[in-house]
Amino acid sequence: MKTRSLVSALTAAAIALTLAGCSSSSAGSDDGTLRVVASTDVYGDIATTIGGDAVHVISLMTDPAQDPHSFEASAQNQLAVSKADVVIENGGGYDDYMQTLVKGAKNNDVKVLNVVDLSGKKAVGGELNEHVWYDFPTVSTFAGALADALGAADPSKKATFEKNAAAFTEKLSALEATEADLKASYAGEGVAITEPVPLYLLDAIGLVNKTPEKFSAAIEEETDVSPVVLKDTLQLFSGHEVKLLAYNEQTTGAETEKVLAAAKAAGIPVVPVTETLPAGTHYIEWMRGNLDAVKDALAK
């Protein structure tokens, strides 16, 4: 699990000065729309889908080319949280800066949704896979909680939020049906990963992660991979022990590039994955694309 630092000392000072210049803040926008601040554009996109024109959404992490591990919040982010009706954080150590922003905002009326908490997932073996947006049941639970939060903030639109959430979860159910179909054909097949980003999706299909745990942990924590662990990982491809490599395009380095090269050299299909939305896509189509890519890789 990778924790994200909030800000450098200079940025923290800038935030303090920004808030000092605001004697008070009130949630809600001038035009009556609800203000939602999400830690990533994944949750921001879902909030827009459920809230529609009744919400104004600000997502903090939005760049698909950025390593999310290096994200630093800004004074502008802090100000947005201070005016928010609803704040969405992933939790589980993924975006700890959100808690710092919420505490610093002194916005007593804000509703904070922590998606890991909503999921009910616990650490396995002392480690929690915090990438819960790849787990469709969790996302469905979050969608319902978000509709409730928005409905509480604006009761006049509660029915609309609930209708939008129901339509969204119906599409999630279709994705789960695809997972079940793939599981019927490919359960037990081995796969490799560079990081545990897509593991919930792969697990739902019944695929077996054969990557040495020390390898993916080192990549996620940005520490060196030992030669022995790297050798064991590379042998997964030369020995054709896996059907695909799920490769996190947003966190790369010398070791992951060696793994990528080994997979390509062995003719093992590579499935690119990301932690934030690819440009120009929405959550459902993004996940549909991920499932299609996994399906194509498994069929080879």
GROMACS .gro file of C-alpha atoms in nm:
model
  300
    1MET     CA    1   0.000   0.000   0.000
    2LYS     CA    2   0.141   0.334  -0.106
    3THR     CA    3   0.063   0.640   0.102
    4ARG     CA    4   0.067   0.983  -0.058
    5SER     CA    5   0.226   1.283   0.111
    6LEU     CA    6   0.014   1.596   0.132
    7VAL     CA    7   0.241   1.880   0.033
    8SER     CA    8   0.587   2.022   0.060
    9ALA     CA    9   0.657   2.275   0.333
   10LEU     CA   10   0.613   2.562   0.087
   11THR     CA   11   0.279   2.432  -0.038
   12ALA     CA   12   0.157   2.376   0.317
   13ALA     CA   13   0.244   2.735   0.397
   14ALA     CA   14   0.055   2.852   0.090
   15ILE     CA   15  -0.252   2.660   0.201
   16ALA     CA   16  -0.238   2.818   0.545
   17LEU     CA   17  -0.217   3.165   0.393
   18THR     CA   18  -0.505   3.093   0.156
   19LEU     CA   19  -0.735   2.980   0.434
   20ALA     CA   20  -0.627   3.266   0.657
   21GLY     CA   21  -0.758   3.499   0.388
   22CYS     CA   22  -1.102   3.336   0.401
   23SER     CA   23  -1.285   3.436   0.715
   24SER     CA   24  -1.559   3.182   0.644
   25SER     CA   25  -1.681   2.946   0.376
   26SER     CA   26  -2.016   2.798   0.294
   27ALA     CA   27  -2.096   2.484   0.103
   28GLY     CA   28  -2.301   2.493  -0.212
   29SER     CA   29  -2.253   2.709  -0.520
   30ASP     CA   30  -2.418   3.037  -0.611
   31ASP     CA   31  -2.634   2.872  -0.879
   32GLY     CA   32  -2.772   2.611  -0.639
   33THR     CA   33  -2.569   2.316  -0.765
   34LEU     CA   34  -2.398   2.093  -0.512
   35ARG     CA   35  -2.021   2.105  -0.485
   36VAL     CA   36  -1.842   1.769  -0.492
   37VAL     CA   37  -1.466   1.724  -0.451
   38ALA     CA   38  -1.319   1.384  -0.540
   39SER     CA   39  -0.962   1.272  -0.485
   40THR     CA   40  -0.942   1.124  -0.837
   41ASP     CA   41  -1.127   1.163  -1.163
   42VAL     CA   42  -1.249   0.804  -1.128
   43TYR     CA   43  -1.478   0.905  -0.844
   44GLY     CA   44  -1.536   1.246  -0.997
   45ASP     CA   45  -1.670   1.085  -1.314
   46ILE     CA   46  -1.907   0.864  -1.116
   47ALA     CA   47  -2.024   1.169  -0.919
   48THR     CA   48  -2.101   1.351  -1.245
   49THR     CA   49  -2.290   1.047  -1.375
   50ILE     CA   50  -2.508   1.028  -1.063
   51GLY     CA   51  -2.539   1.400  -0.991
   52GLY     CA   52  -2.583   1.521  -1.348
   53ASP     CA   53  -2.647   1.893  -1.388
   54ALA     CA   54  -2.723   1.924  -1.016
   55VAL     CA   55  -2.357   1.892  -0.917
   56HIS     CA   56  -2.033   2.074  -0.982
   57VAL     CA   57  -1.747   1.824  -0.951
   58ILE     CA   58  -1.380   1.897  -0.892
   59SER     CA   59  -1.139   1.603  -0.923
   60LEU     CA   60  -0.792   1.650  -0.779
   61MET     CA   61  -0.594   1.379  -0.959
   62THR     CA   62  -0.678   1.390  -1.331
   63ASP     CA   63  -0.360   1.347  -1.536
   64PRO     CA   64  -0.335   0.995  -1.688
   65ALA     CA   65   0.034   1.059  -1.754
   66GLN     CA   66   0.110   1.140  -1.388
   67ASP     CA   67   0.229   0.889  -1.131
   68PRO     CA   68  -0.048   0.914  -0.867
   69HIS     CA   69   0.208   0.823  -0.603
   70SER     CA   70   0.371   1.164  -0.648
   71PHE     CA   71   0.054   1.374  -0.626
   72GLU     CA   72   0.067   1.681  -0.403
   73ALA     CA   73  -0.241   1.878  -0.306
   74SER     CA   74  -0.247   2.255  -0.343
   75ALA     CA   75  -0.396   2.560  -0.177
   76GLN     CA   76  -0.658   2.563  -0.452
   77ASN     CA   77  -0.753   2.205  -0.360
   78GLN     CA   78  -0.787   2.307   0.004
   79LEU     CA   79  -1.015   2.593  -0.089
   80ALA     CA   80  -1.236   2.362  -0.296
   81VAL     CA   81  -1.277   2.124  -0.002
   82SER     CA   82  -1.367   2.415   0.226
   83LYS     CA   83  -1.667   2.490   0.001
   84ALA     CA   84  -1.773   2.130  -0.070
   85ASP     CA   85  -2.103   1.964   0.015
   86VAL     CA   86  -1.961   1.616  -0.048
   87VAL     CA   87  -1.600   1.497  -0.045
   88ILE     CA   88  -1.502   1.159  -0.190
   89GLU     CA   89  -1.182   0.988  -0.083
   90ASN     CA   90  -1.061   0.642  -0.172
   91GLY     CA   91  -0.916   0.571   0.173
   92GLY     CA   92  -0.697   0.280   0.271
   93GLY     CA   93  -0.385   0.496   0.261
   94TYR     CA   94  -0.424   0.578  -0.107
   95ASP     CA   95  -0.511   0.945  -0.066
   96ASP     CA   96  -0.436   1.039   0.294
   97TYR     CA   97  -0.397   1.401   0.186
   98MET     CA   98  -0.777   1.416   0.161
   99GLN     CA   99  -0.815   1.376   0.537
  100THR     CA  100  -0.563   1.655   0.588
  101LEU     CA  101  -0.755   1.876   0.347
  102VAL     CA  102  -1.086   1.801   0.520
  103LYS     CA  103  -0.945   1.878   0.864
  104GLY     CA  104  -0.787   2.199   0.738
  105ALA     CA  105  -1.104   2.313   0.564
  106LYS     CA  106  -1.306   2.347   0.887
  107ASN     CA  107  -1.619   2.272   0.686
  108ASN     CA  108  -1.851   2.121   0.945
  109ASP     CA  109  -2.132   2.056   0.697
  110VAL     CA  110  -1.938   1.847   0.447
  111LYS     CA  111  -2.027   1.479   0.398
  112VAL     CA  112  -1.715   1.265   0.351
  113LEU     CA  113  -1.744   0.933   0.170
  114ASN     CA  114  -1.452   0.692   0.223
  115VAL     CA  115  -1.482   0.419  -0.040
  116VAL     CA  116  -1.258   0.166   0.134
  117ASP     CA  117  -1.468   0.204   0.449
  118LEU     CA  118  -1.783   0.155   0.243
  119SER     CA  119  -1.635  -0.159   0.087
  120GLY     CA  120  -1.585  -0.330   0.422
  121LYS     CA  121  -1.259  -0.472   0.293
  122LYS     CA  122  -0.988  -0.550   0.546
  123ALA     CA  123  -0.615  -0.599   0.518
  124VAL     CA  124  -0.513  -0.951   0.416
  125GLY     CA  125  -0.183  -1.059   0.566
  126GLY     CA  126  -0.129  -0.711   0.704
  127GLU     CA  127  -0.172  -0.543   0.365
  128LEU     CA  128  -0.482  -0.390   0.207
  129ASN     CA  129  -0.522  -0.362  -0.168
  130GLU     CA  130  -0.660  -0.011  -0.175
  131HIS     CA  131  -0.744  -0.004  -0.547
  132VAL     CA  132  -1.112  -0.068  -0.477
  133TRP     CA  133  -1.244   0.110  -0.786
  134TYR     CA  134  -1.153  -0.208  -0.977
  135ASP     CA  135  -1.403  -0.397  -0.757
  136PHE     CA  136  -1.751  -0.359  -0.905
  137PRO     CA  137  -1.951  -0.456  -0.593
  138THR     CA  138  -1.764  -0.186  -0.401
  139VAL     CA  139  -1.833   0.071  -0.672
  140SER     CA  140  -2.202  -0.024  -0.664
  141THR     CA  141  -2.211   0.030  -0.287
  142PHE     CA  142  -2.036   0.364  -0.331
  143ALA     CA  143  -2.286   0.474  -0.596
  144GLY     CA  144  -2.574   0.412  -0.357
  145ALA     CA  145  -2.401   0.596  -0.075
  146LEU     CA  146  -2.326   0.889  -0.304
  147ALA     CA  147  -2.688   0.911  -0.418
  148ASP     CA  148  -2.793   0.915  -0.052
  149ALA     CA  149  -2.542   1.189   0.033
  150LEU     CA  150  -2.648   1.406  -0.259
  151GLY     CA  151  -3.014   1.347  -0.178
  152ALA     CA  152  -2.959   1.453   0.181
  153ALA     CA  153  -2.786   1.771   0.062
  154ASP     CA  154  -3.063   1.850  -0.187
  155PRO     CA  155  -3.385   1.657  -0.105
  156SER     CA  156  -3.565   1.812  -0.403
  157LYS     CA  157  -3.347   1.607  -0.638
  158LYS     CA  158  -3.323   1.290  -0.430
  159ALA     CA  159  -3.536   1.084  -0.670
  160THR     CA  160  -3.321   1.191  -0.966
  161PHE     CA  161  -3.000   1.093  -0.788
  162GLU     CA  162  -3.145   0.755  -0.698
  163LYS     CA  163  -3.262   0.697  -1.057
  164ASN     CA  164  -2.919   0.785  -1.194
  165ALA     CA  165  -2.747   0.558  -0.942
  166ALA     CA  166  -2.979   0.270  -1.034
  167ALA     CA  167  -2.897   0.313  -1.404
  168PHE     CA  168  -2.526   0.322  -1.323
  169THR     CA  169  -2.537   0.009  -1.106
  170GLU     CA  170  -2.728  -0.174  -1.381
  171LYS     CA  171  -2.429  -0.113  -1.608
  172LEU     CA  172  -2.200  -0.237  -1.331
  173SER     CA  173  -2.405  -0.556  -1.316
  174ALA     CA  174  -2.337  -0.608  -1.687
  175LEU     CA  175  -1.964  -0.578  -1.618
  176GLU     CA  176  -1.996  -0.833  -1.338
  177ALA     CA  177  -2.176  -1.067  -1.578
  178THR     CA  178  -1.880  -1.042  -1.815
  179GLU     CA  179  -1.646  -1.127  -1.529
  180ALA     CA  180  -1.857  -1.434  -1.452
  181ASP     CA  181  -1.848  -1.545  -1.817
  182LEU     CA  182  -1.470  -1.511  -1.827
  183LYS     CA  183  -1.439  -1.697  -1.498
  184ALA     CA  184  -1.632  -1.990  -1.642
  185SER     CA  185  -1.373  -2.021  -1.918
  186TYR     CA  186  -1.046  -1.914  -1.759
  187ALA     CA  187  -1.059  -1.963  -1.380
  188GLY     CA  188  -0.725  -2.089  -1.251
  189GLU     CA  189  -0.512  -1.940  -1.528
  190GLY     CA  190  -0.198  -1.762  -1.413
  191VAL     CA  191  -0.134  -1.391  -1.463
  192ALA     CA  192   0.139  -1.144  -1.371
  193ILE     CA  193   0.116  -0.782  -1.257
  194THR     CA  194   0.353  -0.495  -1.196
  195GLU     CA  195   0.132  -0.354  -0.918
  196PRO     CA  196  -0.190  -0.478  -0.752
  197VAL     CA  197  -0.396  -0.207  -0.924
  198PRO     CA  198  -0.627  -0.446  -1.121
  199LEU     CA  199  -0.624  -0.740  -0.881
  200TYR     CA  200  -0.989  -0.713  -0.776
  201LEU     CA  201  -1.093  -0.743  -1.139
  202LEU     CA  202  -0.854  -1.031  -1.207
  203ASP     CA  203  -0.962  -1.208  -0.889
  204ALA     CA  204  -1.328  -1.179  -0.990
  205ILE     CA  205  -1.244  -1.367  -1.310
  206GLY     CA  206  -1.076  -1.639  -1.106
  207LEU     CA  207  -0.727  -1.569  -1.236
  208VAL     CA  208  -0.426  -1.653  -1.020
  209ASN     CA  209  -0.164  -1.387  -0.957
  210LYS     CA  210   0.173  -1.561  -0.983
  211THR     CA  211   0.385  -1.250  -0.940
  212PRO     CA  212   0.625  -1.272  -0.644
  213GLU     CA  213   0.468  -1.056  -0.375
  214LYS     CA  214   0.801  -0.890  -0.303
  215PHE     CA  215   0.819  -0.767  -0.663
  216SER     CA  216   0.482  -0.589  -0.678
  217ALA     CA  217   0.528  -0.456  -0.323
  218ALA     CA  218   0.867  -0.307  -0.413
  219ILE     CA  219   0.727  -0.143  -0.727
  220GLU     CA  220   0.434   0.007  -0.538
  221GLU     CA  221   0.654   0.130  -0.254
  222GLU     CA  222   0.918   0.256  -0.500
  223THR     CA  223   1.197   0.049  -0.348
  224ASP     CA  224   1.459  -0.165  -0.520
  225VAL     CA  225   1.371  -0.513  -0.640
  226SER     CA  226   1.629  -0.770  -0.537
  227PRO     CA  227   1.805  -0.960  -0.821
  228VAL     CA  228   1.659  -1.290  -0.699
  229VAL     CA  229   1.302  -1.157  -0.695
  230LEU     CA  230   1.346  -0.997  -1.037
  231LYS     CA  231   1.482  -1.325  -1.177
  232ASP     CA  232   1.184  -1.518  -1.040
  233THR     CA  233   0.948  -1.264  -1.193
  234LEU     CA  234   1.111  -1.275  -1.536
  235GLN     CA  235   1.095  -1.655  -1.536
  236LEU     CA  236   0.716  -1.633  -1.532
  237PHE     CA  237   0.738  -1.517  -1.892
  238SER     CA  238   1.026  -1.724  -2.025
  239GLY     CA  239   0.860  -2.030  -1.871
  240HIS     CA  240   0.517  -1.933  -2.010
  241GLU     CA  241   0.361  -1.967  -1.665
  242VAL     CA  242   0.118  -1.679  -1.718
  243LYS     CA  243  -0.143  -1.587  -1.978
  244LEU     CA  244  -0.096  -1.211  -1.953
  245LEU     CA  245   0.090  -0.924  -1.787
  246ALA     CA  246  -0.122  -0.645  -1.636
  247TYR     CA  247   0.109  -0.345  -1.664
  248ASN     CA  248   0.049  -0.020  -1.472
  249GLU     CA  249   0.140   0.249  -1.724
  250GLN     CA  250   0.143   0.525  -1.462
  251THR     CA  251   0.415   0.378  -1.241
  252THR     CA  252   0.712   0.261  -1.442
  253GLY     CA  253   1.083   0.219  -1.388
  254ALA     CA  254   1.381   0.005  -1.478
  255GLU     CA  255   1.240  -0.312  -1.321
  256THR     CA  256   0.893  -0.280  -1.474
  257GLU     CA  257   1.047  -0.210  -1.813
  258LYS     CA  258   1.248  -0.532  -1.786
  259VAL     CA  259   0.930  -0.721  -1.702
  260LEU     CA  260   0.751  -0.560  -1.996
  261ALA     CA  261   1.035  -0.652  -2.231
  262ALA     CA  262   1.039  -1.011  -2.102
  263ALA     CA  263   0.665  -1.048  -2.159
  264LYS     CA  264   0.691  -0.915  -2.513
  265ALA     CA  265   0.993  -1.135  -2.590
  266ALA     CA  266   0.802  -1.443  -2.476
  267GLY     CA  267   0.490  -1.348  -2.668
  268ILE     CA  268   0.287  -1.298  -2.350
  269PRO     CA  269   0.003  -1.046  -2.407
  270VAL     CA  270   0.032  -0.718  -2.218
  271VAL     CA  271  -0.280  -0.553  -2.074
  272PRO     CA  272  -0.211  -0.186  -1.987
  273VAL     CA  273  -0.391  -0.057  -1.678
  274THR     CA  274  -0.407   0.283  -1.512
  275GLU     CA  275  -0.514   0.429  -1.178
  276THR     CA  276  -0.695   0.730  -1.321
  277LEU     CA  277  -0.927   0.763  -1.619
  278PRO     CA  278  -0.769   0.759  -1.964
  279ALA     CA  279  -0.834   1.087  -2.144
  280GLY     CA  280  -1.180   1.118  -2.295
  281THR     CA  281  -1.335   0.814  -2.126
  282HIS     CA  282  -1.591   0.749  -1.855
  283TYR     CA  283  -1.580   0.487  -1.582
  284ILE     CA  284  -1.809   0.224  -1.738
  285GLU     CA  285  -1.648   0.234  -2.082
  286TRP     CA  286  -1.302   0.234  -1.920
  287MET     CA  287  -1.377  -0.082  -1.726
  288ARG     CA  288  -1.547  -0.238  -2.028
  289GLY     CA  289  -1.227  -0.173  -2.219
  290ASN     CA  290  -1.021  -0.332  -1.942
  291LEU     CA  291  -1.239  -0.644  -1.948
  292ASP     CA  292  -1.222  -0.663  -2.327
  293ALA     CA  293  -0.843  -0.636  -2.314
  294VAL     CA  294  -0.822  -0.915  -2.056
  295LYS     CA  295  -1.059  -1.130  -2.261
  296ASP     CA  296  -0.853  -1.080  -2.577
  297ALA     CA  297  -0.531  -1.161  -2.391
  298LEU     CA  298  -0.671  -1.478  -2.238
  299ALA     CA  299  -0.799  -1.598  -2.574
  300LYS     CA  300  -0.451  -1.587  -2.732
   0.00000   0.00000   0.00000
